[in-house]
PDB file of C-alpha atoms in Angstrom:
ATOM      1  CA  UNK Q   1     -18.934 -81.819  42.707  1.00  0.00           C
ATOM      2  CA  UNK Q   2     -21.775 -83.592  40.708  1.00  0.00           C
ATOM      3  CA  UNK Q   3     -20.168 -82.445  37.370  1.00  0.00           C
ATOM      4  CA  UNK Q   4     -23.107 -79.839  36.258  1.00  0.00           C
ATOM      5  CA  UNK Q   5     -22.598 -77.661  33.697  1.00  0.00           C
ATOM      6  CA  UNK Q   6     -25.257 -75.036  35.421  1.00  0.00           C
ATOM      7  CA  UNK Q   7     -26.971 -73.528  38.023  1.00  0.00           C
ATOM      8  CA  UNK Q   8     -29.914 -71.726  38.461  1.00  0.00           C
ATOM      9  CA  UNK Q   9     -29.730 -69.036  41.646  1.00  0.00           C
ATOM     10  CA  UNK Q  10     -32.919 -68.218  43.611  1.00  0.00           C
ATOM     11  CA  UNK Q  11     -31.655 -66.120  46.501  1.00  0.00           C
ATOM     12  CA  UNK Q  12     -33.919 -63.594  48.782  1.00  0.00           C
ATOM     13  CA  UNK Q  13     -30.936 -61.326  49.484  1.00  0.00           C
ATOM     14  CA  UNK Q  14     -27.682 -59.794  47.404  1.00  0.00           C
ATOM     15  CA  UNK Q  15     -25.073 -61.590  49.096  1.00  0.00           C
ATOM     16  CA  UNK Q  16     -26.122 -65.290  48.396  1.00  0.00           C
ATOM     17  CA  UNK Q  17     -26.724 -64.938  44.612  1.00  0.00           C
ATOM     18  CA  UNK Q  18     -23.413 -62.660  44.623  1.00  0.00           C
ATOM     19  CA  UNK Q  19     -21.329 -65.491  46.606  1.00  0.00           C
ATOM     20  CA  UNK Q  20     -22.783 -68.174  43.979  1.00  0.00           C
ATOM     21  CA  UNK Q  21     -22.290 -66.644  41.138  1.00  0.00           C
ATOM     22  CA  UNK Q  22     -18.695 -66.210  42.297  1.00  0.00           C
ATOM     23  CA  UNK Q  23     -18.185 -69.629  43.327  1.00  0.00           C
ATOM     24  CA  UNK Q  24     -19.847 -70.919  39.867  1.00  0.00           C
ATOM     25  CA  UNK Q  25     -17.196 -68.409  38.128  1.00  0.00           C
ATOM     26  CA  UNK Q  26     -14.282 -70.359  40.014  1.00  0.00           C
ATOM     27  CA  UNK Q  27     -15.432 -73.682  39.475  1.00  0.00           C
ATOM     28  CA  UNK Q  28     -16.125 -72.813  35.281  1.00  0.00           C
ATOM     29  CA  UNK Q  29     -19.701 -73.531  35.546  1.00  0.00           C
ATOM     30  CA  UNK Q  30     -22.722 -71.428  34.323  1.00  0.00           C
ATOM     31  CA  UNK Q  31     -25.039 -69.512  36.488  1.00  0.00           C
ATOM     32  CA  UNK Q  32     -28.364 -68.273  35.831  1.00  0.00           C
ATOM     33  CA  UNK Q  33     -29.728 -65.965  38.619  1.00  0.00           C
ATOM     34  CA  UNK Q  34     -33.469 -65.282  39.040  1.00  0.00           C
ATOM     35  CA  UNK Q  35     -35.114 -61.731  40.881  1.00  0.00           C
ATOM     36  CA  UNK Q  36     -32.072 -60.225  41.921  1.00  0.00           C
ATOM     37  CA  UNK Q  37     -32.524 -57.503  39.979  1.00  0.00           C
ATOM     38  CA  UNK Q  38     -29.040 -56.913  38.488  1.00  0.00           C
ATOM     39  CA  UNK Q  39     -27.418 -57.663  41.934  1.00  0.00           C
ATOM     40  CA  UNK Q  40     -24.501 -59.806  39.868  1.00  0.00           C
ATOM     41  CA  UNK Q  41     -24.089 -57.462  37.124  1.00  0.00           C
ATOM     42  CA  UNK Q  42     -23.851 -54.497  39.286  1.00  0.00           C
ATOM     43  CA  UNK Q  43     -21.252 -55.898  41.702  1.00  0.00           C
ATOM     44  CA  UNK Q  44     -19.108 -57.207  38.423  1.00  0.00           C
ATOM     45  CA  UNK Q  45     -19.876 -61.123  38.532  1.00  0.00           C
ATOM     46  CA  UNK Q  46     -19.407 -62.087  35.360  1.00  0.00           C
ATOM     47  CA  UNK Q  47     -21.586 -64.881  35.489  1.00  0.00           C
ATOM     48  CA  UNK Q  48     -24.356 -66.505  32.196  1.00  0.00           C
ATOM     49  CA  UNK Q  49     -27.152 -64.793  32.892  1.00  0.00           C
ATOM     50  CA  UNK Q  50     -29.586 -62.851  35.330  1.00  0.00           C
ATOM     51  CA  UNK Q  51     -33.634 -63.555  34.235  1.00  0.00           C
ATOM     52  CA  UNK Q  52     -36.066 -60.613  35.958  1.00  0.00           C
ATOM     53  CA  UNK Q  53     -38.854 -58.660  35.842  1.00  0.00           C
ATOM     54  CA  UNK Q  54     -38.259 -54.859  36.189  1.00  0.00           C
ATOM     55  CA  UNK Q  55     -39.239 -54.307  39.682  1.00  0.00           C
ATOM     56  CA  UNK Q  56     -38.975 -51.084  39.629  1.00  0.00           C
ATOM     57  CA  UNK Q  57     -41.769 -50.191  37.133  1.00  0.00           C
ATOM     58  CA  UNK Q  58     -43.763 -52.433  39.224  1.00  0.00           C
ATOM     59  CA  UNK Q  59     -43.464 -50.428  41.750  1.00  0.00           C
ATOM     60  CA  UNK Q  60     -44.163 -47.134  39.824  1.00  0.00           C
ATOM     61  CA  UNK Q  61     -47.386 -48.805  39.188  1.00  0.00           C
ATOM     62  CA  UNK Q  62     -48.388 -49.006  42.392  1.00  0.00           C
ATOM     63  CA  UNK Q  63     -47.808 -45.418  43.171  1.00  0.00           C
ATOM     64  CA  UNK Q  64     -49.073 -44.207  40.243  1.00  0.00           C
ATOM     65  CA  UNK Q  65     -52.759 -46.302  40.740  1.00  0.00           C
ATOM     66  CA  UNK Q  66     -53.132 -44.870  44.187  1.00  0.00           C
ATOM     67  CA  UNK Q  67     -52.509 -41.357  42.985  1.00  0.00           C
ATOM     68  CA  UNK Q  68     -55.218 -41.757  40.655  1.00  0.00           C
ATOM     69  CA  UNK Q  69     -57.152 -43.854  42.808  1.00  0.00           C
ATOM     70  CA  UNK Q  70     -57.065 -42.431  46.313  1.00  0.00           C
ATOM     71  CA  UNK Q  71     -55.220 -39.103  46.266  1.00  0.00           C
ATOM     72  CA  UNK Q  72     -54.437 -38.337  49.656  1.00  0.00           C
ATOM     73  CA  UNK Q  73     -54.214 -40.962  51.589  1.00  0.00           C
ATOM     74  CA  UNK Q  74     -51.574 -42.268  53.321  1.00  0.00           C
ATOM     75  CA  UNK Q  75     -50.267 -46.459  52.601  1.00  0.00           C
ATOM     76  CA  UNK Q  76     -48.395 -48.963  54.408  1.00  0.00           C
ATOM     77  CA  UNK Q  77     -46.114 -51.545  52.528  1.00  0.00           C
ATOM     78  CA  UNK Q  78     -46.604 -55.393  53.423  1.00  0.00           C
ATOM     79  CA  UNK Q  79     -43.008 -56.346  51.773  1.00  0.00           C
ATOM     80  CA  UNK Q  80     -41.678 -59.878  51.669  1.00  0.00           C
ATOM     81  CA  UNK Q  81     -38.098 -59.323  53.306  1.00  0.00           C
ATOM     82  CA  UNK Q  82     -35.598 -56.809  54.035  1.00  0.00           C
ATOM     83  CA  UNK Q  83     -33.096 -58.713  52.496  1.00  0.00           C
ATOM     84  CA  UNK Q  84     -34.751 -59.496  49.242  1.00  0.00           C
ATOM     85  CA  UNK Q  85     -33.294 -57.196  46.056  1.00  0.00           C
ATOM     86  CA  UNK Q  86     -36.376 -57.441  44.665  1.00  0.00           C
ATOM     87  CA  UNK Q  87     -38.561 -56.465  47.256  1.00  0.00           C
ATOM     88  CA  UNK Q  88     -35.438 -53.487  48.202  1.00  0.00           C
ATOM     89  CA  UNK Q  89     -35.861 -52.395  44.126  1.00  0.00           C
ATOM     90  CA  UNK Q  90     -40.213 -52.859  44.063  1.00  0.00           C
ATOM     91  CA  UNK Q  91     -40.571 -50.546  47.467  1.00  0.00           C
ATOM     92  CA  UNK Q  92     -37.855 -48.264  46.707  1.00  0.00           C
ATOM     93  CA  UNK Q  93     -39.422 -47.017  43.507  1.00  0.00           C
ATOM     94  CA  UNK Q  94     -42.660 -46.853  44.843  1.00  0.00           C
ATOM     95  CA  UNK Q  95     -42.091 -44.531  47.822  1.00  0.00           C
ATOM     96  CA  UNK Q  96     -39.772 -42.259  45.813  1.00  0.00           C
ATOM     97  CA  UNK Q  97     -42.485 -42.488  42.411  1.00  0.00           C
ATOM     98  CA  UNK Q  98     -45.400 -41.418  45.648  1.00  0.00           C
ATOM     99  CA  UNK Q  99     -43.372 -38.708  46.842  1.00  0.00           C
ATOM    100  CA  UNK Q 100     -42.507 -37.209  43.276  1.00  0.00           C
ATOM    101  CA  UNK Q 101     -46.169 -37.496  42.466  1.00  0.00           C
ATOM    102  CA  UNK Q 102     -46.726 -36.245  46.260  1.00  0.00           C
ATOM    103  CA  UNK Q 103     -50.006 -37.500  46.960  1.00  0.00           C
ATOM    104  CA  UNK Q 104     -49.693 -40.742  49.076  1.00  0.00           C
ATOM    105  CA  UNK Q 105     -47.238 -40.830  51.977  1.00  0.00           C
ATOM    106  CA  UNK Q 106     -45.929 -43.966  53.325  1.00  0.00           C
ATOM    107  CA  UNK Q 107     -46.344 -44.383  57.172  1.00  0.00           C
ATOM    108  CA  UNK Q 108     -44.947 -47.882  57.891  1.00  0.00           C
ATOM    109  CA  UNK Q 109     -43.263 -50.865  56.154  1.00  0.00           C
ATOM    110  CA  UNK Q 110     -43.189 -53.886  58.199  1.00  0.00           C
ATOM    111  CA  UNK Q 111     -42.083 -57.396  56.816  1.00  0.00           C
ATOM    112  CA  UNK Q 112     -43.944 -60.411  56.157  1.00  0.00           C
ATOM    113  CA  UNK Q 113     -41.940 -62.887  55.554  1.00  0.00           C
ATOM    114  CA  UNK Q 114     -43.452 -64.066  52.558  1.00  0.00           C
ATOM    115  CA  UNK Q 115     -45.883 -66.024  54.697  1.00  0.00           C
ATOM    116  CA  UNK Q 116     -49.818 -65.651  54.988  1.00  0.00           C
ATOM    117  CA  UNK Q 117     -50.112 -65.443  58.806  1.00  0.00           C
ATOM    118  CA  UNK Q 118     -47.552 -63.473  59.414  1.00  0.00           C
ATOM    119  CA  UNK Q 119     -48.327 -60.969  56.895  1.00  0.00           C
ATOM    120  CA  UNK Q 120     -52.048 -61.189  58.599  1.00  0.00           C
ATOM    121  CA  UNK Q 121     -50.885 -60.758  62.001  1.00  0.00           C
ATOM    122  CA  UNK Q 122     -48.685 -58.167  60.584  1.00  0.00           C
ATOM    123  CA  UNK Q 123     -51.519 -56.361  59.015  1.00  0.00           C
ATOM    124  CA  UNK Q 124     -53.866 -56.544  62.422  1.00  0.00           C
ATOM    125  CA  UNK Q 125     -51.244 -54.749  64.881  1.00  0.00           C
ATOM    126  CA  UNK Q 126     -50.956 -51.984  61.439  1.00  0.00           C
ATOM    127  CA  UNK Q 127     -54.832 -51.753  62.135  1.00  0.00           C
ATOM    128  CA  UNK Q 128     -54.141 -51.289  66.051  1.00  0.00           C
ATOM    129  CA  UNK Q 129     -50.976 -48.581  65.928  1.00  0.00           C
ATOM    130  CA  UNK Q 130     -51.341 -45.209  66.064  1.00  0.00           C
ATOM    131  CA  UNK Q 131     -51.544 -44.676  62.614  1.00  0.00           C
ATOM    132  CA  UNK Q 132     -53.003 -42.301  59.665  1.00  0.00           C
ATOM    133  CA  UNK Q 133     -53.238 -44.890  56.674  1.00  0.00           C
ATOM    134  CA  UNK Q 134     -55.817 -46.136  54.068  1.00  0.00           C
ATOM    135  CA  UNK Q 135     -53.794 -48.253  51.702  1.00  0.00           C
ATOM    136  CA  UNK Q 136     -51.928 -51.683  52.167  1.00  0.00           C
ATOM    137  CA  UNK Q 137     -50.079 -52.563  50.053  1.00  0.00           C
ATOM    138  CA  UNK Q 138     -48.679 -56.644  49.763  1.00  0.00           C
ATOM    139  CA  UNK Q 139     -45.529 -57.820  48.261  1.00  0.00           C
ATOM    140  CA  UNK Q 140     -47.228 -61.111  47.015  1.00  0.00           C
ATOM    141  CA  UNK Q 141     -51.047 -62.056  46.722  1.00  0.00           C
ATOM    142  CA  UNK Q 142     -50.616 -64.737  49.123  1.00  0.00           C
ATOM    143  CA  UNK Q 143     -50.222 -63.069  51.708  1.00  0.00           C
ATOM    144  CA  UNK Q 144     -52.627 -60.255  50.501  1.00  0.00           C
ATOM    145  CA  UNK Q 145     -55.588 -62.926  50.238  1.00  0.00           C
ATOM    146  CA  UNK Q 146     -54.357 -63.523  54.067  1.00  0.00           C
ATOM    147  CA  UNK Q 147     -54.401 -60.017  55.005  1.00  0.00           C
ATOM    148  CA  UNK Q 148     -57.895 -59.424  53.277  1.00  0.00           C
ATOM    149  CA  UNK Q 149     -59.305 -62.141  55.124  1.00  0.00           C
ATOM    150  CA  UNK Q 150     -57.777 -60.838  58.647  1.00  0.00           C
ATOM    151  CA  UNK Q 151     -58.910 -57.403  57.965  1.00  0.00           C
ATOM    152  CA  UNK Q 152     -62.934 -59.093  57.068  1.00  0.00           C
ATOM    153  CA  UNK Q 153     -62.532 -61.171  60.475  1.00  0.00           C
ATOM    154  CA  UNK Q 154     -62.065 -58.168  62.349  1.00  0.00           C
ATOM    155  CA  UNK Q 155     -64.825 -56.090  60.824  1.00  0.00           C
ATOM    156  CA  UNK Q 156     -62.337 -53.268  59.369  1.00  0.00           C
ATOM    157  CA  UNK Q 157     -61.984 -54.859  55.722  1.00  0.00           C
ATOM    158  CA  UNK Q 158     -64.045 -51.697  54.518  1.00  0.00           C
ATOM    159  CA  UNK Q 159     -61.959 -49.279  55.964  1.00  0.00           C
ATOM    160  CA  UNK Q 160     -58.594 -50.587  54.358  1.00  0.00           C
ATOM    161  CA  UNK Q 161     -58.061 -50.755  50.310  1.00  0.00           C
ATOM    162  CA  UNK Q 162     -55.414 -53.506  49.692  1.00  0.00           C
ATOM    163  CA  UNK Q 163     -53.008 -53.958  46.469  1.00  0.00           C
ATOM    164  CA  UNK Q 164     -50.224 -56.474  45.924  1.00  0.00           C
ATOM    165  CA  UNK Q 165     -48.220 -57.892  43.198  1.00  0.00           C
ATOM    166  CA  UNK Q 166     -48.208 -61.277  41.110  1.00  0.00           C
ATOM    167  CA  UNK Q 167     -50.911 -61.688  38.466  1.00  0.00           C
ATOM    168  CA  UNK Q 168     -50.934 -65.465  40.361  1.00  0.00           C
ATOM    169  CA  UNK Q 169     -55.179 -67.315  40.110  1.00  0.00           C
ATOM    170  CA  UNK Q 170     -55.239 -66.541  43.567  1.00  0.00           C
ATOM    171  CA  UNK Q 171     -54.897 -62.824  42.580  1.00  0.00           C
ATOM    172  CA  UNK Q 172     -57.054 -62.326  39.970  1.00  0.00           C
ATOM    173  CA  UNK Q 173     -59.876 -64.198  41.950  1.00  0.00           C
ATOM    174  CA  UNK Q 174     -59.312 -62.010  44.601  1.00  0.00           C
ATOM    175  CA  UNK Q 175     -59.748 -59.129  42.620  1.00  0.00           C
ATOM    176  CA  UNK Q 176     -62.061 -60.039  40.562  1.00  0.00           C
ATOM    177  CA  UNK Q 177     -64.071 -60.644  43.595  1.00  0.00           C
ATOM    178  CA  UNK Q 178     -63.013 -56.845  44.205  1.00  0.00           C
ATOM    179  CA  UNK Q 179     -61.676 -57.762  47.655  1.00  0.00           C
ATOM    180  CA  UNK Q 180     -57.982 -57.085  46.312  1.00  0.00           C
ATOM    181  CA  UNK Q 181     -58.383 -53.441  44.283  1.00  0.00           C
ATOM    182  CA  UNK Q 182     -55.452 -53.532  42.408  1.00  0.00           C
ATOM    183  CA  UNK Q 183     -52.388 -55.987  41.095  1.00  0.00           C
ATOM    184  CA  UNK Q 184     -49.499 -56.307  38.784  1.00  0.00           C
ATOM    185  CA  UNK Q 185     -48.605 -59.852  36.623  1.00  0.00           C
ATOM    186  CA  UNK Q 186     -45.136 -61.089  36.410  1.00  0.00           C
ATOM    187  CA  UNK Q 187     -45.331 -65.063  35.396  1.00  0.00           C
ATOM    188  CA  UNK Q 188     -42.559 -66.831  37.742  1.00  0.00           C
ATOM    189  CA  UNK Q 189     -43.044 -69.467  35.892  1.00  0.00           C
ATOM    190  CA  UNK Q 190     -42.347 -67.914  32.256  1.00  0.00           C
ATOM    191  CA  UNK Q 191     -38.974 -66.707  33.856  1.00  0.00           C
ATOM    192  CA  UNK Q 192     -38.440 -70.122  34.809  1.00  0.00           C
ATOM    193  CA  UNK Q 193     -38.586 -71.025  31.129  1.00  0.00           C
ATOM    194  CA  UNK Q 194     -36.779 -68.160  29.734  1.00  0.00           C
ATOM    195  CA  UNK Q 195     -33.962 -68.816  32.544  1.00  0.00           C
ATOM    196  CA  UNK Q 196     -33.845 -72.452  31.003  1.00  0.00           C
ATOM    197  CA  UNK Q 197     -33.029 -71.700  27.774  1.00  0.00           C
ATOM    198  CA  UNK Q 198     -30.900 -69.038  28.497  1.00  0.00           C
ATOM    199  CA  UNK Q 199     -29.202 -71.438  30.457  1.00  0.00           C
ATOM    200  CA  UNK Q 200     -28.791 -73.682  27.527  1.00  0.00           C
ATOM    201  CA  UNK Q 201     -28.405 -71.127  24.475  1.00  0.00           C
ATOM    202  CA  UNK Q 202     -25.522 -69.389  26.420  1.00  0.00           C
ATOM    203  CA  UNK Q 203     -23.519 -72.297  27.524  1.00  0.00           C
ATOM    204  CA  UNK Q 204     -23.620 -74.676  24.599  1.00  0.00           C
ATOM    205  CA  UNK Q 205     -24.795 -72.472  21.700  1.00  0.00           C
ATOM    206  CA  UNK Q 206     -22.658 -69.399  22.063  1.00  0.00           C
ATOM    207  CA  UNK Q 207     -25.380 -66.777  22.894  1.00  0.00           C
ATOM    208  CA  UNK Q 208     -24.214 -63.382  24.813  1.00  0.00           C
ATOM    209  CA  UNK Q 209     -23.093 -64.166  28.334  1.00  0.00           C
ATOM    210  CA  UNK Q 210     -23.172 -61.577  31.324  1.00  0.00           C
ATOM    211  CA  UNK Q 211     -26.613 -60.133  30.186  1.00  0.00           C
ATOM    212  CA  UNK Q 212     -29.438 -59.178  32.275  1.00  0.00           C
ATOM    213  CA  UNK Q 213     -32.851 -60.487  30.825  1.00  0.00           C
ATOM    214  CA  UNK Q 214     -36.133 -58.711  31.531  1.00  0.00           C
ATOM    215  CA  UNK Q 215     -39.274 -60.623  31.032  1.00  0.00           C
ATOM    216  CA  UNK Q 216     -42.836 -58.249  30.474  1.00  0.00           C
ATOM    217  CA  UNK Q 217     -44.686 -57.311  33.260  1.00  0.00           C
ATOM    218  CA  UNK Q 218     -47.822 -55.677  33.745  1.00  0.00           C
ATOM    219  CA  UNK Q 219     -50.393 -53.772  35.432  1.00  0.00           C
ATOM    220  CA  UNK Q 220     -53.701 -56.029  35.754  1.00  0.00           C
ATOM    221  CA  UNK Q 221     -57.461 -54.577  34.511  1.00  0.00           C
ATOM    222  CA  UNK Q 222     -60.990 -54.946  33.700  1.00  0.00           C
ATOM    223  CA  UNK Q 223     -59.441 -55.082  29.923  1.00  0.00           C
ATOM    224  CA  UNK Q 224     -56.319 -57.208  30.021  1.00  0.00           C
ATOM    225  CA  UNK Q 225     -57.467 -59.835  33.138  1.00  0.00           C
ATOM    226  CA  UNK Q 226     -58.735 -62.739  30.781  1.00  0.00           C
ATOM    227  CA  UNK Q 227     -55.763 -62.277  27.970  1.00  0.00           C
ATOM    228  CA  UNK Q 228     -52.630 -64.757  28.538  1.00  0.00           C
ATOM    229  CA  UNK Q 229     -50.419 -62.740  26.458  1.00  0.00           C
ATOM    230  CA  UNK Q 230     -50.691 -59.719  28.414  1.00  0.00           C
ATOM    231  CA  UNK Q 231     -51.318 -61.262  32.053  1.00  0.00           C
ATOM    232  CA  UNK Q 232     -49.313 -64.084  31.642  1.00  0.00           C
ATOM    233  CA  UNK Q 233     -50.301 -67.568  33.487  1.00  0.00           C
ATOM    234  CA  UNK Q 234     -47.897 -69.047  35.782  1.00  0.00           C
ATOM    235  CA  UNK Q 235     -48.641 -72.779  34.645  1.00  0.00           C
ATOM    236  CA  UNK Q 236     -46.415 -73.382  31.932  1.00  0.00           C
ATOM    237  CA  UNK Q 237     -47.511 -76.669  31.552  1.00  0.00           C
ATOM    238  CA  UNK Q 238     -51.425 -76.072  31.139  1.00  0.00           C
ATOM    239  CA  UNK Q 239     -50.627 -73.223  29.061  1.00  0.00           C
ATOM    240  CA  UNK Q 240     -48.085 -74.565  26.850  1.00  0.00           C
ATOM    241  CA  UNK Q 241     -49.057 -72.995  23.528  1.00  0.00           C
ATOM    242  CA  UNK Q 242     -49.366 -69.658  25.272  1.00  0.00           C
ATOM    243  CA  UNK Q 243     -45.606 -69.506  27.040  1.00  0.00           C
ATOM    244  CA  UNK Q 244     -44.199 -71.125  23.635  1.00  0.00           C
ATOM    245  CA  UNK Q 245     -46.064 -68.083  21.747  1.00  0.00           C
ATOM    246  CA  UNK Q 246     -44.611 -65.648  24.092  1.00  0.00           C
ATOM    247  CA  UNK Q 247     -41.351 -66.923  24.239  1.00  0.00           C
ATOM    248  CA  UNK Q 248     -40.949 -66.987  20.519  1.00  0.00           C
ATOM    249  CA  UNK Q 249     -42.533 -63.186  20.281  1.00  0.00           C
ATOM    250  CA  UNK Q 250     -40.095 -61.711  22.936  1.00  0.00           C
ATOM    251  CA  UNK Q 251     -36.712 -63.705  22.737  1.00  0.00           C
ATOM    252  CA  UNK Q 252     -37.236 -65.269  18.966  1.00  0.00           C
ATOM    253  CA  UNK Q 253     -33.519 -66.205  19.684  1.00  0.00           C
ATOM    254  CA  UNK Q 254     -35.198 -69.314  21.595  1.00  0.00           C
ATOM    255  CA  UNK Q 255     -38.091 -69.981  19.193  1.00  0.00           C
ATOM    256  CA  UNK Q 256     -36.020 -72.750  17.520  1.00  0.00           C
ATOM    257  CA  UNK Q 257     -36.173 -74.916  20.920  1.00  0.00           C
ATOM    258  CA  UNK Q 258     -40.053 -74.996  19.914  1.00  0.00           C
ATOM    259  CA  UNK Q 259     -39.744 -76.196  16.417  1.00  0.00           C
TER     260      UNK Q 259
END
């Protein structure tokens, strides 16, 4: 009603970005959906964009570190919510990557609600079941410094080895510290960028509509954690030249915005 000519989509499950995307469709105005993994495309929205990370290598990451890492033990998975696509795509791949590589079985998945002390409560009554696990695994590092802090408080933090996902400065001090053992970068706040002028290009320059657009992700180490390009900040604006580098190496169909 207020006359836009777009709309960006943040949505944690498939039937709200679906539902906007169709309502943007019948009211002729752009939509740009963020992490829903291809939810629009796949149900035939034709809609301007969808901006993502691949959240299924992400989670082929994680399986593949604690095959390497810890080869028989057993994980739990600390997601965000059932309804999210993302977190449905990220644990998905994971389990079936740890079964095909068949040395980590996962025992429980229990939901935190992308919030600190509930993934932390969540994490203590893990601890307390009845249950044969060694790895935790944490959809964001949020609620993974949370859950390493619960599992300290209660004297069992040695007895646990927790990953998550994010690449956010709360992340890589936690690991650094080597209190979180392992984590993957995706920059929400690049994709907000790219999203932007995807947004733009698309709707008043004529660039490909109906596309999916995957932005780099990463798995974090000793050799990559102090390089922006490759574990990529999420504030745009204190690391301006950095996202404006990136942006113009991986869709140069943008780099004129920067001139």
């Amino acid at each position: 009603n207020e006359g836009v000519a777009g709309i960006g989509i943040l949505s944690f499950n498939e039937s709200g970005v679906v539902t906007c995307a169709q309502m943007c469709g019948e009211a002729g105005i752009g939509c740009v959906v963020l992490d829903a993994s291809g939810a629009v495309l796949k149900n035939g929205v034709v809609h301007t964009a969808s901006v993502d990370f691949d959240w299924a290598n992400l989670g082929v990451m994680n399986a593949d570190w604690m095959a390497a890492t810890y080869p028989g033990e057993n994980y739990v998975i600390i997601t965000g919510t059932f309804d999210s696509v993302a977190c449905q795509v990220l644990d998905e791949a994971m389990n079936a990557r740890a079964e095909e590589l068949g040395q980590n079985k996962m025992v429980d998945i229990r939901a935190g609600e992308y919030n600190p002390n509930v993934a932390a409560n969540v994490a203590e009554d893990l601890v307390n079941a009845d249950l044969d696990f060694s790895l935790i695994f944490v959809m964001n590092e949020d609620m993974a410094a949370a859950v390493i802090t619960r599992l300290e408080d209660i004297g069992v933090a040695d007895k646990y080895h927790v990953l998550a996902q994010n690449g956010s400065d709360v992340g890589i001090q936690f690991l650094q510290m080597g209190s979180l053992e392992f984590t993957t970068a995706s920059s929400p706040g690049w994709e907000g960028v790219v999203g932007a002028l995807a947004m733009y290009n698309i709707l008043f320059e004529g660039g490909e509509s109906n596309v999916q657009i995957m932005c780099p992700c990463c798995a974090v180490t000793e050799e990559n954690i102090d390089d922006p390009y490759t574990v990529i900040p999420w504030d745009v604006k204190a690391n301006e030249d950095v996202i404006t580098k990136l942006t113009c190496d991986y869709f140069p169909e943008y780099a004129h915005y920067f001139d």
